[in-house]
XYZ file of C-alpha atoms in Angstrom:
667
model
C -30.414 -1.363 -8.545
C -30.509 -0.482 -5.151
C -27.875 1.812 -5.663
C -29.522 3.495 -8.429
C -32.655 4.240 -5.955
C -30.421 5.851 -3.224
C -28.987 8.014 -5.940
C -31.915 9.118 -7.435
C -33.435 9.919 -4.007
C -30.042 12.067 -2.720
C -30.386 14.097 -6.380
C -33.622 15.033 -5.598
C -32.791 16.130 -2.169
C -29.550 18.108 -3.752
C -31.892 19.812 -6.307
C -34.784 20.633 -3.497
C -32.050 21.768 -1.428
C -30.469 24.761 -3.641
C -33.228 25.675 -5.742
C -34.057 28.946 -4.696
C -31.062 30.289 -2.470
C -30.766 33.342 -0.671
C -28.793 35.436 -1.766
C -28.949 33.619 -5.320
C -25.997 31.548 -6.838
C -25.453 31.956 -10.224
C -25.352 29.008 -11.561
C -22.646 27.241 -11.488
C -22.376 27.580 -7.945
C -25.267 26.273 -7.799
C -24.348 23.167 -10.132
C -21.583 22.648 -7.695
C -23.375 23.158 -4.405
C -25.911 20.761 -5.433
C -24.051 17.602 -6.851
C -21.502 18.210 -2.982
C -24.894 18.050 -1.667
C -26.350 14.332 -3.456
C -22.795 13.064 -2.840
C -22.753 13.098 0.952
C -26.546 12.046 1.203
C -25.945 9.663 -1.651
C -22.950 8.121 0.678
C -25.163 8.777 4.367
C -27.715 6.775 2.765
C -25.331 3.579 1.430
C -23.972 3.709 5.024
C -27.706 3.791 6.259
C -29.686 1.272 3.960
C -26.976 -1.145 2.639
C -23.396 -0.891 3.680
C -22.021 -4.381 2.023
C -21.836 -4.362 -2.014
C -22.730 -7.487 -3.837
C -22.207 -9.091 -6.266
C -21.859 -12.238 -8.863
C -18.483 -12.726 -10.383
C -18.646 -15.806 -12.932
C -15.616 -17.638 -12.731
C -13.936 -19.763 -14.999
C -11.120 -21.938 -13.361
C -8.960 -24.692 -14.686
C -8.511 -28.018 -12.297
C -5.575 -27.554 -10.614
C -2.565 -30.103 -9.456
C -0.396 -28.945 -5.957
C 3.161 -29.891 -5.286
C 3.843 -30.303 -2.175
C 8.208 -29.938 -1.760
C 9.660 -31.342 1.489
C 12.120 -29.000 2.601
C 13.313 -30.608 5.537
C 16.748 -31.089 6.609
C 17.091 -34.257 5.453
C 16.356 -33.096 1.482
C 19.844 -31.362 1.555
C 21.993 -34.661 3.112
C 24.281 -35.409 -0.167
C 23.157 -38.665 -1.561
C 25.779 -39.565 -4.938
C 27.812 -36.279 -4.209
C 24.693 -34.223 -4.589
C 22.014 -32.897 -2.498
C 18.996 -35.313 -1.818
C 16.574 -32.932 -3.440
C 18.714 -32.300 -6.289
C 17.420 -35.385 -7.832
C 14.114 -34.645 -7.548
C 14.493 -31.804 -9.767
C 14.762 -33.616 -13.141
C 11.300 -35.578 -12.510
C 9.525 -32.321 -10.855
C 10.164 -30.587 -13.742
C 9.034 -33.115 -17.087
C 6.214 -33.449 -14.501
C 5.533 -29.771 -13.915
C 5.438 -28.990 -17.710
C 2.915 -31.959 -18.577
C 0.675 -30.797 -16.141
C 1.116 -26.782 -17.486
C 0.645 -28.056 -20.912
C -2.074 -30.346 -20.472
C -4.173 -27.163 -18.978
C -3.490 -27.590 -15.225
C -2.912 -24.439 -13.026
C -0.493 -25.486 -10.673
C 0.475 -24.555 -7.193
C 3.701 -25.218 -4.955
C 3.624 -25.270 -1.543
C 7.076 -25.891 0.486
C 6.956 -27.667 3.985
C 8.079 -29.781 6.814
C 6.877 -29.257 10.163
C 3.861 -27.463 8.693
C 3.723 -24.506 5.832
C 5.902 -23.320 8.017
C 7.329 -24.528 11.330
C 10.693 -25.985 12.043
C 13.335 -28.237 9.497
C 14.050 -30.711 12.388
C 11.049 -32.755 11.732
C 8.793 -33.572 8.432
C 4.974 -33.507 9.495
C 2.890 -34.704 6.854
C 0.149 -34.429 8.793
C -0.085 -31.440 10.345
C 1.161 -29.241 6.280
C -2.067 -31.037 5.225
C -4.560 -30.313 8.466
C -3.519 -26.420 7.442
C -3.860 -26.544 4.042
C -7.323 -27.762 4.565
C -8.417 -25.722 6.802
C -6.729 -22.479 4.789
C -9.393 -23.571 2.438
C -6.089 -24.748 -0.250
C -7.444 -28.560 -1.548
C -11.179 -26.948 -2.472
C -10.325 -26.714 -6.681
C -7.347 -29.378 -6.261
C -7.571 -32.268 -8.407
C -4.354 -34.340 -6.966
C -0.533 -34.086 -5.299
C 2.284 -34.511 -5.961
C 4.661 -35.291 -3.595
C 7.707 -34.245 -3.614
C 9.511 -35.908 -0.335
C 12.003 -38.809 1.036
C 9.152 -40.408 2.596
C 11.385 -39.879 6.476
C 8.084 -38.676 7.913
C 7.331 -38.215 11.465
C 3.515 -39.636 11.665
C 1.361 -41.544 13.902
C -1.049 -41.849 11.355
C -1.552 -41.110 7.463
C -5.672 -40.044 8.261
C -4.873 -36.349 7.261
C -3.797 -37.558 3.646
C -6.625 -40.057 3.300
C -9.722 -38.060 4.606
C -8.213 -35.350 2.309
C -9.838 -37.137 -0.476
C -6.674 -36.170 -2.843
C -4.902 -38.625 -5.171
C -0.707 -38.480 -3.899
C 1.393 -39.058 -6.503
C 4.654 -39.342 -4.488
C 8.289 -39.078 -6.929
C 10.775 -41.312 -6.180
C 14.666 -40.474 -7.826
C 17.021 -43.659 -8.550
C 19.321 -43.564 -5.355
C 20.922 -46.057 -3.955
C 18.588 -46.646 -0.373
C 22.078 -46.649 2.301
C 19.443 -46.648 4.995
C 19.913 -49.602 6.492
C 19.381 -49.779 10.299
C 17.798 -52.747 12.588
C 15.455 -51.816 15.309
C 12.393 -53.168 17.858
C 9.422 -52.568 17.209
C 7.455 -53.297 20.690
C 7.832 -55.816 23.441
C 4.986 -58.412 24.462
C 5.575 -59.227 28.110
C 2.487 -59.901 31.673
C 2.964 -56.790 33.652
C 1.951 -58.994 36.889
C 4.761 -61.202 37.094
C 5.568 -63.070 39.979
C 8.577 -63.571 42.175
C 10.936 -67.033 41.004
C 8.055 -67.856 38.507
C 9.755 -67.410 34.746
C 8.550 -64.320 33.318
C 8.556 -65.027 29.186
C 9.570 -61.661 26.886
C 9.071 -61.728 23.604
C 11.041 -58.951 21.569
C 10.070 -58.066 17.800
C 12.925 -57.210 15.717
C 12.879 -55.597 12.422
C 15.342 -54.790 9.505
C 15.360 -52.205 6.763
C 18.215 -52.995 4.164
C 20.090 -55.156 6.423
C 21.201 -58.449 5.829
C 23.112 -59.039 7.929
C 23.857 -60.897 11.845
C 22.656 -59.208 15.543
C 22.479 -59.561 19.211
C 19.434 -59.079 21.187
C 20.513 -58.642 24.928
C 18.134 -58.404 27.334
C 19.509 -55.819 30.509
C 18.139 -55.736 34.139
C 19.528 -53.251 37.234
C 22.091 -52.312 34.075
C 23.339 -56.069 34.348
C 23.334 -58.328 30.745
C 21.001 -60.818 31.604
C 21.009 -62.755 28.518
C 21.628 -62.533 24.859
C 21.258 -63.849 21.914
C 22.721 -64.082 18.021
C 19.674 -63.802 15.473
C 19.911 -63.550 11.416
C 18.418 -61.153 8.937
C 19.533 -62.556 6.039
C 16.359 -64.949 5.629
C 13.636 -63.335 8.269
C 13.302 -59.371 8.139
C 11.436 -59.614 11.189
C 12.342 -61.787 14.334
C 10.372 -62.778 17.576
C 12.987 -63.245 19.825
C 11.839 -64.772 23.095
C 13.559 -64.144 27.118
C 12.295 -65.688 30.361
C 13.659 -64.494 33.408
C 12.639 -64.896 37.267
C 12.884 -62.310 39.716
C 13.901 -63.137 43.110
C 12.267 -59.496 44.767
C 8.934 -57.659 44.403
C 8.112 -54.772 42.801
C 7.896 -52.858 39.912
C 11.132 -54.087 37.739
C 12.626 -52.023 34.983
C 14.167 -54.510 32.024
C 15.655 -52.508 28.644
C 16.546 -54.806 25.570
C 18.150 -54.219 23.247
C 18.861 -55.007 19.527
C 23.016 -54.507 17.680
C 23.587 -55.301 14.169
C 27.040 -56.848 13.537
C 29.159 -55.199 10.924
C 26.922 -52.315 10.321
C 27.808 -48.402 12.223
C 23.696 -47.677 12.120
C 23.353 -43.403 11.129
C 19.562 -44.230 13.709
C 20.548 -46.072 16.373
C 17.456 -44.372 19.070
C 15.364 -47.339 17.897
C 17.554 -49.751 19.329
C 16.366 -49.990 22.942
C 12.902 -50.119 24.164
C 12.129 -50.017 27.780
C 9.265 -51.862 30.143
C 8.978 -52.218 33.737
C 7.448 -55.348 35.406
C 5.649 -55.847 38.391
C 6.856 -58.419 40.826
C 4.186 -60.471 43.169
C 4.997 -62.653 45.462
C 3.868 -66.258 43.841
C 1.526 -66.732 46.436
C 1.399 -65.191 49.630
C 0.705 -66.562 53.067
C -0.783 -64.661 55.442
C -0.901 -66.070 59.311
C -3.403 -65.935 61.384
C -2.757 -65.891 65.731
C -6.099 -65.656 67.370
C -7.134 -65.891 70.870
C -9.992 -68.096 70.429
C -11.689 -69.442 67.267
C -14.291 -66.457 68.100
C -17.364 -65.541 64.818
C -14.635 -63.097 64.216
C -12.228 -65.631 62.707
C -14.403 -67.346 61.165
C -15.301 -64.291 58.969
C -11.893 -63.849 58.007
C -10.942 -67.102 57.082
C -13.785 -67.095 55.326
C -13.396 -63.596 53.333
C -9.643 -64.692 52.354
C -10.400 -68.643 51.610
C -11.770 -67.983 47.665
C -8.402 -65.292 46.948
C -5.574 -67.146 44.812
C -3.342 -65.095 45.868
C -4.057 -65.277 49.139
C -3.423 -68.646 51.451
C -3.844 -68.518 55.122
C -2.180 -70.632 58.295
C -4.106 -70.301 61.351
C -2.222 -70.845 64.996
C -4.513 -69.932 68.254
C -2.397 -68.800 71.864
C -3.132 -69.782 74.438
C -0.658 -69.201 77.619
C 2.055 -67.272 75.860
C 2.149 -70.643 73.351
C 0.837 -71.126 69.460
C -1.265 -74.188 68.756
C -2.315 -75.445 64.974
C -5.992 -76.865 65.710
C -4.457 -79.360 68.856
C -1.029 -79.331 67.982
C 2.036 -77.914 69.609
C 3.509 -75.088 67.175
C 7.104 -75.767 68.886
C 9.110 -73.683 66.837
C 8.728 -69.793 67.037
C 7.330 -68.106 64.145
C 10.654 -67.739 62.318
C 9.936 -70.829 61.054
C 6.494 -69.469 59.185
C 7.353 -67.210 56.111
C 4.258 -65.111 55.925
C 4.027 -61.559 54.103
C 0.705 -60.687 56.267
C -0.136 -61.288 60.086
C -3.305 -61.204 61.591
C -4.236 -60.974 64.950
C -8.104 -60.891 66.483
C -7.432 -60.343 70.434
C -10.420 -60.519 72.539
C -8.583 -58.973 75.093
C -6.982 -62.787 76.017
C -4.199 -63.142 74.047
C -0.762 -63.681 74.879
C 2.694 -63.831 73.105
C 5.845 -64.614 74.526
C 8.592 -62.312 73.999
C 10.530 -64.285 71.256
C 7.818 -64.157 68.621
C 6.442 -60.442 69.386
C 10.047 -59.811 68.562
C 10.050 -61.442 65.391
C 7.076 -59.964 64.767
C 8.646 -56.847 65.016
C 11.234 -57.250 62.491
C 9.263 -59.039 60.286
C 7.233 -55.540 60.493
C 10.390 -53.921 59.534
C 11.338 -55.651 56.982
C 8.270 -55.027 54.984
C 5.710 -57.621 56.515
C 2.794 -56.574 57.032
C 0.785 -56.742 60.412
C -3.183 -56.318 60.420
C -5.213 -56.100 64.651
C -8.282 -56.834 64.778
C -9.349 -55.883 68.510
C -7.998 -54.738 71.760
C -3.776 -54.099 71.681
C -1.615 -56.752 72.357
C 0.778 -56.763 75.000
C 4.700 -56.437 73.335
C 3.755 -54.887 70.210
C 3.121 -51.179 72.419
C 6.722 -50.024 70.849
C 4.982 -50.357 66.580
C 1.542 -50.746 67.940
C -0.869 -47.240 66.065
C -3.367 -47.496 69.374
C -2.438 -48.335 72.970
C -4.572 -49.195 75.851
C -6.311 -45.885 78.221
C -7.622 -45.542 81.353
C -10.924 -46.736 80.560
C -12.079 -50.597 80.567
C -15.063 -50.634 79.851
C -16.474 -52.851 76.636
C -18.834 -50.159 74.559
C -20.906 -50.144 71.694
C -20.937 -47.620 68.675
C -20.466 -46.774 65.320
C -17.742 -44.935 63.204
C -17.313 -42.806 60.688
C -15.539 -42.738 57.240
C -13.147 -40.478 58.286
C -11.167 -37.596 55.412
C -8.010 -39.531 56.111
C -9.266 -43.144 54.237
C -9.803 -41.099 51.231
C -6.167 -41.611 49.910
C -6.253 -45.411 50.882
C -8.577 -47.052 48.157
C -8.840 -50.120 49.860
C -11.081 -47.970 52.325
C -13.881 -47.425 49.307
C -15.677 -50.494 50.643
C -16.269 -48.583 53.987
C -17.260 -45.092 51.899
C -19.633 -47.243 49.622
C -21.102 -49.186 52.863
C -20.623 -47.660 55.657
C -25.055 -47.694 55.844
C -24.742 -51.065 56.587
C -22.135 -51.034 58.610
C -23.690 -52.438 62.583
C -22.605 -50.538 65.686
C -19.219 -53.296 66.780
C -18.023 -53.363 70.595
C -14.716 -51.456 71.381
C -12.707 -49.366 74.355
C -11.360 -46.355 75.033
C -8.002 -46.405 73.454
C -5.124 -43.762 72.375
C -3.310 -43.187 69.506
C 0.434 -42.392 69.476
C 2.708 -39.365 67.863
C 3.472 -40.452 63.882
C 0.203 -41.951 63.396
C -2.396 -41.989 60.983
C -5.770 -42.423 63.139
C -8.191 -42.793 59.557
C -11.441 -42.995 61.414
C -13.004 -42.041 65.165
C -16.269 -43.765 66.736
C -18.742 -41.417 66.895
C -18.781 -40.475 70.327
C -17.899 -37.080 72.704
C -14.121 -37.915 72.447
C -14.118 -39.384 68.655
C -11.708 -41.875 70.233
C -9.460 -43.750 67.159
C -11.290 -46.498 65.933
C -8.700 -47.767 63.126
C -5.549 -46.252 62.455
C -1.993 -46.618 60.471
C 1.960 -46.979 61.593
C 4.747 -47.151 59.107
C 7.236 -49.101 60.749
C 10.139 -49.662 58.154
C 9.404 -50.914 54.888
C 5.753 -52.615 57.042
C 2.559 -51.388 57.594
C 0.269 -51.749 61.110
C -3.037 -51.246 60.489
C -4.909 -51.875 63.320
C -9.293 -51.991 63.869
C -9.758 -51.346 67.606
C -13.405 -53.085 67.805
C -14.635 -56.421 67.846
C -17.904 -57.807 66.304
C -17.279 -56.078 62.880
C -18.496 -59.218 61.520
C -21.672 -58.834 61.528
C -21.380 -56.309 58.745
C -21.997 -59.838 56.506
C -25.063 -60.166 58.018
C -26.673 -56.712 57.711
C -25.462 -55.762 54.300
C -26.921 -57.813 51.354
C -23.609 -58.047 49.173
C -20.253 -58.814 50.069
C -18.993 -55.574 51.456
C -17.229 -57.800 55.021
C -15.790 -59.510 52.114
C -14.074 -57.771 50.399
C -12.936 -54.712 52.816
C -10.951 -57.679 54.242
C -9.470 -58.858 51.648
C -8.734 -55.727 49.857
C -6.956 -54.559 53.732
C -4.908 -58.336 53.474
C -3.602 -57.778 49.775
C -2.532 -54.097 50.564
C -0.797 -55.013 53.922
C 0.391 -57.918 52.316
C 2.656 -55.567 49.908
C 6.147 -53.936 51.468
C 6.047 -49.736 51.164
C 8.845 -49.792 48.464
C 8.358 -47.575 44.905
C 5.134 -48.116 43.309
C 5.705 -45.255 40.648
C 7.474 -46.101 37.718
C 8.273 -43.061 35.711
C 10.405 -43.380 32.737
C 11.770 -41.984 29.661
C 11.896 -44.788 26.226
C 15.588 -43.989 26.170
C 18.719 -41.431 27.856
C 19.522 -39.590 25.350
C 17.278 -38.101 21.913
C 18.521 -37.104 18.597
C 17.027 -32.778 17.920
C 13.413 -33.602 16.713
C 12.930 -36.579 17.472
C 9.939 -37.752 19.637
C 10.508 -37.812 23.170
C 7.844 -40.333 25.247
C 7.221 -40.473 28.791
C 6.132 -43.134 30.766
C 4.393 -42.573 34.177
C 3.054 -45.862 36.016
C 1.308 -45.629 39.648
C 0.426 -48.624 41.300
C -2.099 -48.809 44.525
C -1.588 -50.001 48.578
C -2.568 -52.908 46.621
C 0.173 -52.564 43.838
C -2.842 -52.892 41.821
C -2.914 -49.592 38.760
C -4.445 -46.641 39.302
C -6.450 -45.168 36.375
C -8.031 -41.928 37.552
C -5.199 -39.870 38.683
C -4.131 -36.402 36.982
C -0.076 -36.115 36.655
C 0.862 -32.873 35.802
C 5.193 -32.749 34.049
C 7.556 -30.040 34.720
C 10.319 -30.276 32.328
C 13.413 -27.522 33.349
C 16.392 -27.651 31.019
C 20.092 -27.185 32.403
C 19.311 -24.228 34.042
C 16.529 -24.992 35.640
C 13.932 -23.409 33.743
C 11.047 -23.671 32.655
C 10.033 -24.550 29.565
C 6.738 -26.612 29.841
C 4.052 -27.118 31.490
C 1.814 -30.318 30.657
C -0.325 -33.068 31.796
C -0.183 -36.375 30.978
C -2.830 -38.736 29.085
C -4.196 -41.983 29.998
C -3.010 -45.025 27.310
C -4.095 -48.926 28.368
C -3.665 -48.290 31.612
C -0.275 -46.135 30.940
C 0.054 -42.211 31.481
C 2.168 -40.727 28.454
C 3.158 -37.957 27.587
C 4.727 -37.570 23.974
C 7.192 -34.285 23.529
C 7.933 -33.191 20.096
C 10.639 -30.196 18.812
C 12.527 -29.593 21.943
C 16.125 -27.588 22.078
C 19.543 -29.269 22.561
C 19.633 -29.948 25.998
C 19.664 -31.925 29.136
C 16.285 -31.439 30.802
C 14.733 -32.721 34.196
C 11.443 -33.497 34.290
C 9.295 -33.765 37.186
C 6.307 -35.521 37.230
C 3.641 -35.191 40.158
C 0.045 -35.461 41.684
C -0.469 -33.709 43.925
C -4.162 -35.305 45.484
C -2.556 -38.206 45.577
C 1.198 -37.722 46.290
C 3.148 -38.516 43.700
C 5.673 -37.575 42.584
C 9.122 -38.671 41.013
C 11.378 -37.510 38.359
C 14.215 -38.236 35.693
C 16.623 -37.187 33.323
C 17.502 -37.208 29.425
C 19.189 -34.922 26.872
C 18.049 -33.825 23.515
C 21.436 -33.864 21.543
C 22.558 -31.441 19.451
C 22.862 -33.610 15.882
C 19.256 -33.044 14.312
C 16.832 -35.833 13.666
C 17.119 -35.287 9.816
C 20.437 -35.699 9.599
C 19.872 -39.426 10.507
C 17.272 -39.595 7.594
C 19.832 -41.122 4.597
C 18.080 -42.551 2.035
C 14.818 -43.059 1.243
C 12.050 -44.281 3.092
C 10.150 -45.720 0.540
C 7.536 -48.318 1.747
C 5.944 -44.876 3.527
C 5.916 -42.910 -0.579
C 4.483 -46.303 -1.538
C 1.881 -46.325 1.283
C 0.643 -42.935 0.919
C -0.277 -43.948 -2.723
C -1.679 -46.869 -2.502
C -3.962 -44.949 0.596
C -5.235 -42.137 -1.909
C -5.240 -44.598 -4.889
C -1.913 -42.572 -6.567
C 1.082 -43.176 -8.769
C 4.333 -43.331 -7.480
C 6.591 -42.182 -10.129
C 9.930 -42.863 -10.808
C 12.471 -42.581 -13.878
C 10.837 -45.802 -15.417
C 7.727 -45.573 -14.566
C 7.164 -41.291 -15.731
C 6.117 -41.561 -19.478
C 3.824 -44.229 -18.993
C 2.450 -42.134 -15.848
C -1.560 -41.023 -17.493
C -2.599 -37.408 -16.471
C -5.581 -36.879 -18.576
C -6.748 -33.200 -19.789
C -7.680 -30.595 -17.570
C -10.758 -29.130 -16.862
C -12.573 -26.125 -16.873
C -14.971 -25.747 -14.070
C -17.256 -22.832 -14.505
C -18.527 -21.290 -11.284
C -20.734 -18.569 -10.165
C -19.064 -16.929 -6.755
C -20.500 -14.379 -4.798
C -18.216 -11.109 -3.511
C -19.252 -9.186 -1.043
C -17.643 -5.741 -0.313
C -18.433 -4.014 3.217
C -18.190 -0.268 2.219
C -18.470 0.268 6.317
C -14.506 -0.802 6.639
C -13.150 1.100 3.904
C -11.696 4.058 5.096
C -11.722 6.459 1.890
C -16.063 5.825 1.397
C -15.662 7.845 4.956
C -12.239 10.174 4.372
C -14.735 11.165 0.923
C -18.121 12.022 2.880
C -15.674 14.106 4.875
C -13.812 16.568 2.358
C -17.218 16.587 0.192
C -19.239 17.731 3.508
C -16.202 20.025 3.952
C -16.155 21.847 0.681
C -20.398 22.494 0.754
C -19.795 24.001 3.927
C -16.643 25.774 3.045
C -18.343 27.277 -0.387
C -21.745 28.515 1.403
C -19.796 30.009 3.901
C -17.836 31.977 1.044
C -20.792 32.695 -0.508
C -22.902 33.882 3.242
C -25.762 31.505 2.526
C -28.362 30.933 5.371
């Protein structure tokens, strides 16, 4: 109706314009020019008032069924002397003819890694997401799935959420895909030195009824091996145990090897785990020059810690006493993990014991000094005395370097509740981290750290810090003391575990990289932003991506890597974390190992979507209802302003009219 009104207006304009002309025109010329002017005005009015053409179309559609055909490389593997895909053709043709005869519209799509991706993987989730995004499943009532079932999906939620019934075709192929694998290993990630740590290995078999051996490797050496049989049970839970003799991060490999079977897939036979081994119960040795409040509050802070046990000695004239009993042996007689020295400036140790302290420090035993420097330890001490011996009272600051050590988070949160402390002016030595300074004109060092060998020497150059406990409503002081003792009792061993789930992969197989990072107290760090830089054998960067935190581990899963040798570098500059590893992606594709059918996946998909598995024996009884005709009205919009032909028509009409007017001498 709108266009009719616009056309009448255009006719009126054309007629008025050429009703009388100078000079006068003959009838044919007037009609032609009126027509051209009417057409050009009409096109202008359409562009101005109604540039989009709307109309409703009645549409009748039959029910639609989609044949979704897997064209990944595994479908071309030979099974019983012909390609696996050929086994599906008779069943596929029969179903297609039956659906067509009942009035269904049959639409076919090929897929592998999506609708148009690589044939090296079979990703059904990606395919369903693409079909849904492209609105190709709106009128579909059900899907006939033509696949061997070797999918690489984490889950089939996308298939379930589509709401479409999936009917997988399973041809008569003798399944030859015998396989054994380890699904997971249960263990306590925190183990203790010299204590037996249990590991439970979950082993599975598919199409295999024979014997196998499960092995445990540590430091690339075989530790234990156990024989199992899959004759009666397809799932075996095998228990191992091992007592680690050293502390730190320990990587343990488990491997299942079937007997009298050459497996096509061997990448799932190995699982890598990492355990954090700690001391069974570490001893904190406290040596003080007097049983002051400083000493009493440190002892009180440590007494309820289940991992630390304390032993207290008092120094008198370079001798050590346990209560009133003289310690006749030197410090080698005490196996401590951390030594706490509390010195109000009267602590004296003989040269034998100071030498033992220095030697133990280099071996990884921590040292915490509260108060004044101790004579004989100057060679490893972070702070030494200056020429000023007077005692001052002041507060100290939360230094920027403290943020690198999580043990000082308690100072950061409680800095306003820490009262002034007593101190002397001390001087820092080279290669020392000054973590905090006193608030005075010279900003003299208050807390300093020095690393010596595998051990660490932390000096709290102050006295009466214990008053913090009295000023604070909470347990800031106790938590701080326990935190730094837990930290210093751990040696500076590697606190990063970066590993792949296996050293080599098939082409198209998912690569899983795992990062575990521990702080100075050997507690998992869960607020990192580790970045991966992946380079190929030519040192060319092929990927840069961040890890994701999952159950305390940082994990990254890589798909569709080309065959090559790769170097993976992970780093977090803010937390000073860096590590690397290498792995190989082989020429042989993952799909090449997918022999036979993964029937359990196909059966699960049918069950998940209320579909039906179609086999040669069941196809005759496969029920297909008569297709229904769906009547609908389709609103169609045609944006005329995008049609270049209309614009060209207007220009031609306008130019033709102008040409005729000039030839006739019209004003």
